[in-house]
Coordinates of C-alpha atoms in Angstrom, one line a residue:
M1 CA -1.7 27.6 -15.4
A2 CA -4.3 27.8 -18.1
P3 CA -7.0 25.3 -16.9
Y4 CA -7.2 27.2 -13.6
G5 CA -7.0 30.8 -14.7
A6 CA -4.5 33.1 -12.9
R7 CA -4.4 31.1 -9.6
S8 CA -2.0 28.4 -8.5
T9 CA -1.6 24.7 -7.9
G10 CA -0.5 23.8 -4.4
V11 CA 1.8 21.0 -3.2
H12 CA 0.7 20.4 0.3
D13 CA 3.6 20.0 2.7
S14 CA 2.2 16.8 4.0
V15 CA 3.9 15.1 1.0
A16 CA 7.1 15.5 3.0
A17 CA 6.1 12.2 4.6
V18 CA 7.2 10.6 1.3
F19 CA 9.4 13.1 -0.5
P20 CA 10.5 16.8 -0.3
P21 CA 7.6 19.0 -1.5
E22 CA 10.1 21.2 -3.4
R23 CA 11.1 18.2 -5.6
L24 CA 7.5 17.9 -6.8
R25 CA 7.1 21.6 -7.2
E26 CA 10.2 21.7 -9.4
A27 CA 9.1 18.7 -11.4
L28 CA 5.8 20.4 -12.2
E29 CA 7.1 23.9 -13.1
D30 CA 7.3 23.4 -16.8
E31 CA 3.6 22.4 -17.1
A32 CA 2.3 24.6 -14.3
P33 CA 4.5 27.6 -13.5
E34 CA 2.3 28.7 -10.7
V35 CA 3.0 25.7 -8.4
V36 CA 3.5 26.7 -4.8
V37 CA 4.2 24.7 -1.6
V38 CA 1.4 25.3 0.9
G39 CA 1.0 24.4 4.6
D40 CA -2.2 24.3 6.6
D41 CA -3.0 28.0 6.3
S42 CA -6.6 27.9 4.9
D43 CA -6.1 31.2 3.0
A44 CA -3.1 29.8 1.1
I45 CA -5.0 26.6 0.3
T46 CA -8.1 28.3 -0.9
A47 CA -6.0 30.6 -3.1
C48 CA -5.2 27.4 -5.1
D49 CA -7.5 25.7 -7.6
A50 CA -5.8 22.4 -7.2
V51 CA -3.8 20.7 -4.4
V52 CA -1.5 17.6 -4.5
T53 CA -1.4 16.1 -1.1
F54 CA -0.7 13.2 1.2
A55 CA -3.1 14.2 4.0
H56 CA -6.6 15.6 3.9
R57 CA -7.4 19.1 5.2
E58 CA -10.8 20.7 5.7
A59 CA -9.8 23.6 3.4
F60 CA -9.6 21.2 0.4
V61 CA -13.3 20.9 0.3
G62 CA -14.5 23.2 -2.5
L63 CA -11.3 23.3 -4.5
E64 CA -11.6 22.3 -8.1
W65 CA -9.3 19.3 -7.9
V66 CA -7.4 17.4 -5.2
H67 CA -4.8 14.8 -6.1
S68 CA -3.8 12.1 -3.5
I69 CA -0.2 10.9 -3.9
Q70 CA -1.3 7.5 -2.6
A71 CA -3.5 5.0 -4.3
G72 CA -5.7 4.8 -1.2
Y73 CA -8.3 7.5 -0.8
D74 CA -10.2 6.4 2.4
R75 CA -8.9 9.5 4.3
F76 CA -10.9 11.9 2.0
P77 CA -14.6 12.8 2.6
L78 CA -15.8 11.6 -0.8
E79 CA -19.5 12.6 -0.4
R80 CA -18.5 16.1 0.7
F81 CA -16.1 16.4 -2.2
E82 CA -18.9 15.4 -4.6
A83 CA -21.4 17.7 -3.1
N84 CA -19.0 20.7 -3.3
G85 CA -17.8 19.9 -6.9
T86 CA -14.3 18.9 -5.9
R87 CA -12.7 16.4 -8.2
L88 CA -10.5 13.8 -6.5
T89 CA -7.8 11.7 -8.3
N90 CA -5.4 9.2 -6.8
S91 CA -2.1 7.6 -7.7
T92 CA -3.1 4.1 -8.5
G93 CA -1.0 2.5 -11.2
I94 CA 2.4 3.6 -10.1
H95 CA 3.2 1.4 -7.1
G96 CA 3.2 -2.1 -8.8
A97 CA 7.0 -2.3 -9.0
S98 CA 7.9 -0.9 -5.6
V99 CA 5.3 -2.8 -3.7
G100 CA 5.8 -5.9 -5.7
E101 CA 9.5 -5.9 -5.0
T102 CA 8.9 -5.2 -1.3
V103 CA 6.6 -8.2 -1.0
V104 CA 9.2 -10.4 -2.7
G105 CA 11.6 -9.0 -0.1
Y106 CA 9.3 -10.1 2.7
M107 CA 8.9 -13.5 1.3
T108 CA 12.6 -13.9 0.7
M109 CA 13.4 -12.8 4.3
L110 CA 10.9 -15.2 5.8
A111 CA 11.9 -18.1 3.6
R112 CA 15.6 -17.7 3.9
R113 CA 15.4 -16.7 7.6
L114 CA 17.1 -13.3 6.9
H115 CA 14.9 -11.5 9.5
Q116 CA 16.1 -14.0 12.1
Y117 CA 19.8 -13.3 11.2
V118 CA 19.3 -9.5 11.3
R119 CA 17.7 -9.7 14.8
Q120 CA 20.4 -12.0 16.2
G121 CA 23.1 -9.9 14.5
T122 CA 22.2 -6.9 16.7
E123 CA 23.1 -9.1 19.7
K124 CA 26.3 -10.6 18.0
R125 CA 24.8 -14.1 18.1
W126 CA 26.0 -16.7 15.6
N127 CA 23.1 -19.2 15.4
R128 CA 22.0 -21.2 12.4
P129 CA 18.4 -22.1 11.9
A130 CA 17.0 -25.6 12.4
W131 CA 17.6 -27.7 9.3
N132 CA 13.9 -27.7 8.3
E133 CA 13.2 -24.0 8.7
P134 CA 14.7 -22.3 5.6
F135 CA 13.1 -22.9 2.2
T136 CA 13.2 -21.5 -1.3
L137 CA 10.3 -19.6 -3.0
G138 CA 10.3 -21.6 -6.3
G139 CA 7.3 -24.0 -6.2
E140 CA 5.8 -22.4 -3.1
S141 CA 2.2 -21.1 -3.2
L142 CA 1.0 -17.5 -2.9
C143 CA -2.5 -16.1 -2.9
V144 CA -2.8 -12.4 -3.7
V145 CA -6.0 -10.9 -2.3
G146 CA -6.8 -8.0 -4.6
L147 CA -5.5 -7.9 -8.2
G148 CA -5.3 -4.3 -9.0
T149 CA -2.0 -2.5 -9.6
L150 CA -0.4 -3.7 -6.3
G151 CA -1.7 -7.2 -6.6
R152 CA -0.6 -7.6 -10.2
G153 CA 2.8 -6.2 -9.4
I154 CA 3.2 -8.8 -6.6
A155 CA 1.8 -11.7 -8.8
E156 CA 4.1 -10.8 -11.8
R157 CA 7.2 -11.0 -9.6
A158 CA 6.2 -14.1 -7.7
N159 CA 5.4 -15.8 -11.0
A160 CA 8.9 -15.0 -12.3
L161 CA 10.3 -16.7 -9.2
G162 CA 8.5 -19.9 -10.1
M163 CA 5.8 -19.6 -7.4
D164 CA 2.3 -21.1 -7.7
V165 CA 0.3 -17.9 -7.8
T166 CA -3.4 -17.7 -7.3
G167 CA -5.5 -14.6 -6.5
V168 CA -8.8 -13.2 -5.4
R169 CA -10.7 -10.4 -7.2
R170 CA -14.3 -9.3 -7.0
S171 CA -15.2 -10.3 -10.5
G172 CA -13.2 -13.6 -10.5
E173 CA -12.1 -12.8 -14.1
P174 CA -8.7 -14.2 -15.2
V175 CA -5.5 -12.1 -14.8
E176 CA -2.3 -12.7 -16.7
G177 CA 0.4 -14.4 -14.6
V178 CA -2.1 -15.7 -12.1
D179 CA -2.7 -19.4 -12.3
R180 CA -6.2 -19.3 -10.9
V181 CA -8.5 -16.4 -9.9
Y182 CA -11.2 -16.8 -7.3
G183 CA -14.2 -14.5 -6.9
S184 CA -14.4 -12.7 -3.6
E185 CA -17.1 -15.1 -2.4
A186 CA -14.5 -17.9 -2.5
L187 CA -12.0 -16.2 -0.3
H188 CA -11.8 -19.1 2.2
E189 CA -11.2 -21.6 -0.6
A190 CA -8.5 -19.4 -2.1
I191 CA -6.5 -19.0 1.1
A192 CA -7.0 -22.4 2.7
D193 CA -4.0 -24.2 1.1
T194 CA -1.4 -21.6 0.4
R195 CA 1.9 -20.7 2.1
F196 CA 1.8 -17.0 1.6
V197 CA -1.3 -14.8 1.6
A198 CA -0.7 -11.2 0.4
V199 CA -3.4 -8.6 1.1
A200 CA -3.4 -5.9 -1.6
T201 CA -7.0 -4.8 -1.9
P202 CA -8.3 -1.2 -1.3
L203 CA -9.9 -0.4 2.0
T204 CA -13.7 -0.1 1.5
D205 CA -16.7 -0.8 3.6
E206 CA -16.7 -4.3 2.1
T207 CA -13.0 -5.0 2.8
E208 CA -12.7 -3.6 6.3
G209 CA -12.0 -6.6 8.6
L210 CA -11.8 -8.9 5.6
I211 CA -9.1 -11.0 7.2
G212 CA -10.1 -12.0 10.7
S213 CA -10.4 -15.0 13.0
E214 CA -12.5 -17.1 10.5
E215 CA -9.9 -16.6 7.8
F216 CA -7.0 -17.4 10.1
A217 CA -8.8 -20.6 11.1
V218 CA -8.9 -21.8 7.5
M219 CA -5.3 -20.9 6.7
R220 CA -2.5 -23.4 7.0
E221 CA -0.5 -23.6 10.2
D222 CA 2.6 -22.7 8.3
A223 CA 0.9 -19.8 6.5
L224 CA 2.6 -16.4 6.3
L225 CA 0.4 -13.3 6.0
I226 CA 1.6 -10.2 4.2
N227 CA -0.4 -6.9 4.4
V228 CA 0.7 -4.0 2.1
A229 CA -2.9 -2.6 1.6
R230 CA -4.4 -0.9 4.6
G231 CA -4.3 -1.9 8.3
P232 CA -8.1 -2.1 9.0
I233 CA -8.4 -4.8 6.3
V234 CA -6.8 -7.2 8.7
D235 CA -8.4 -7.6 12.2
E236 CA -5.2 -6.9 14.2
E237 CA -6.4 -8.5 17.4
A238 CA -7.4 -11.6 15.6
L239 CA -4.0 -11.7 13.9
I240 CA -2.1 -11.4 17.2
D241 CA -4.2 -14.2 18.6
A242 CA -3.5 -16.4 15.6
L243 CA 0.2 -15.8 15.9
R244 CA 0.3 -16.4 19.6
T245 CA -1.6 -19.7 19.3
A246 CA 0.4 -20.8 16.3
E247 CA -2.7 -20.8 14.1
I248 CA -0.5 -19.3 11.5
E249 CA 3.3 -19.1 11.4
G250 CA 4.1 -15.5 10.8
A251 CA 3.5 -12.2 9.1
A252 CA 5.1 -9.3 7.3
L253 CA 3.1 -6.1 7.9
D254 CA 3.6 -2.6 6.4
V255 CA 0.2 -1.2 7.5
F256 CA -1.6 -1.2 10.8
E257 CA -4.9 -0.2 12.4
T258 CA -3.1 2.6 14.2
E259 CA -0.1 4.2 12.7
P260 CA 2.6 4.6 13.8
L261 CA 2.3 1.1 15.4
P262 CA 2.0 1.7 19.2
Q263 CA 5.0 1.0 21.2
D264 CA 3.1 -1.5 23.3
S265 CA 1.9 -3.6 20.4
P266 CA 2.9 -7.3 20.8
L267 CA 3.7 -7.3 17.1
W268 CA 7.1 -5.6 17.7
E269 CA 8.3 -8.5 19.9
M270 CA 7.1 -11.5 17.8
D271 CA 10.0 -13.4 16.2
E272 CA 8.1 -14.4 13.1
V273 CA 6.7 -10.9 12.4
I274 CA 8.4 -8.3 10.1
V275 CA 7.2 -4.7 10.8
T276 CA 7.8 -1.9 8.3
P277 CA 6.6 1.7 8.6
H278 CA 4.0 1.9 5.8
A279 CA 6.9 2.4 3.3
A280 CA 6.3 -0.5 0.8
A281 CA 5.6 2.0 -2.0
Y282 CA 8.6 4.3 -1.3
T283 CA 11.1 4.9 -4.0
R284 CA 13.3 7.9 -4.9
E285 CA 11.4 8.2 -8.1
Y286 CA 8.1 8.6 -6.3
Y287 CA 7.7 12.4 -6.9
R288 CA 8.4 11.9 -10.6
D289 CA 5.7 9.3 -10.9
I290 CA 3.2 11.7 -9.2
A291 CA 4.3 14.6 -11.4
A292 CA 3.6 12.5 -14.5
I293 CA 0.0 11.8 -13.4
V294 CA -0.6 15.5 -12.5
E295 CA 0.9 16.7 -15.8
E296 CA -1.3 14.3 -17.7
N297 CA -4.4 15.5 -15.9
V298 CA -3.5 19.1 -16.5
A299 CA -3.4 18.3 -20.2
R300 CA -6.7 16.4 -20.0
I301 CA -8.4 19.3 -18.3
A302 CA -7.2 21.6 -21.0
D303 CA -8.5 19.2 -23.7
G304 CA -11.9 18.7 -21.9
K305 CA -11.2 15.0 -21.3
E306 CA -11.9 12.8 -18.3
L307 CA -9.2 12.9 -15.5
R308 CA -7.0 9.8 -15.1
N309 CA -7.6 8.0 -11.9
R310 CA -10.7 10.0 -11.0
V311 CA -12.3 8.9 -7.8
V312 CA -14.8 11.7 -7.3

């Protein structure tokens, strides 16, 4: 692999949480013939110049380049990477379609009561909902908190369904397909009168605990919260309280403060809560999308250009 001399690029076996490591290794062979699958053996890791990974390992510090197969990078020690000359890139830009479709699925399930039918189907119960429970998405309101790749993917699909789409982004600048964009300082105004609130912002020091008791207090009583970002962005205890007291109506959650979601979490038992296992971005093409980013960055390194999606 020319940019890294005679050594190899590693596919860390933690990517097995999303796809088989061998699939990614095979997809990268044409561009980087010295791609190997590595485990947690520090000697095997440090024999590589670059690693593509899902999880962080201490041995990654000091490598030339680490690529995260997720958009989120909060698990990596950014300051230590920078101090040791390790470049970090992430996979932002590839999850708009998968996460956007998942959110549309959540909203459809909640609106059309599909989650209720699935649950009662496991008990062979034939019960129809109250006449005023089901609704259609056209004309309903959605506020997307965070308008990066994920948020825009959600907004684009909701807009196509005829929903009234607003959003929140730090700059407050307009986004195509979003009827109105609020600055982050106007979060309460943005979420106060919308049926669905979808959280799609990265986890940072500023966004940790962004949605908590104060936010639930200003939301509508029939509001439905969706979180496909990171668990700590939503105060889970405050969410459970808001659901128990009917301060909001329900939620669809793909991410949690502790993952896997503990067996004793009340969220499992709540009728108006959909729980999915941090899988909103999953697709059978995932490894190909990752390979495309890695291959592009290999070429960029060879040409002396800046890396795509560089974080550190």
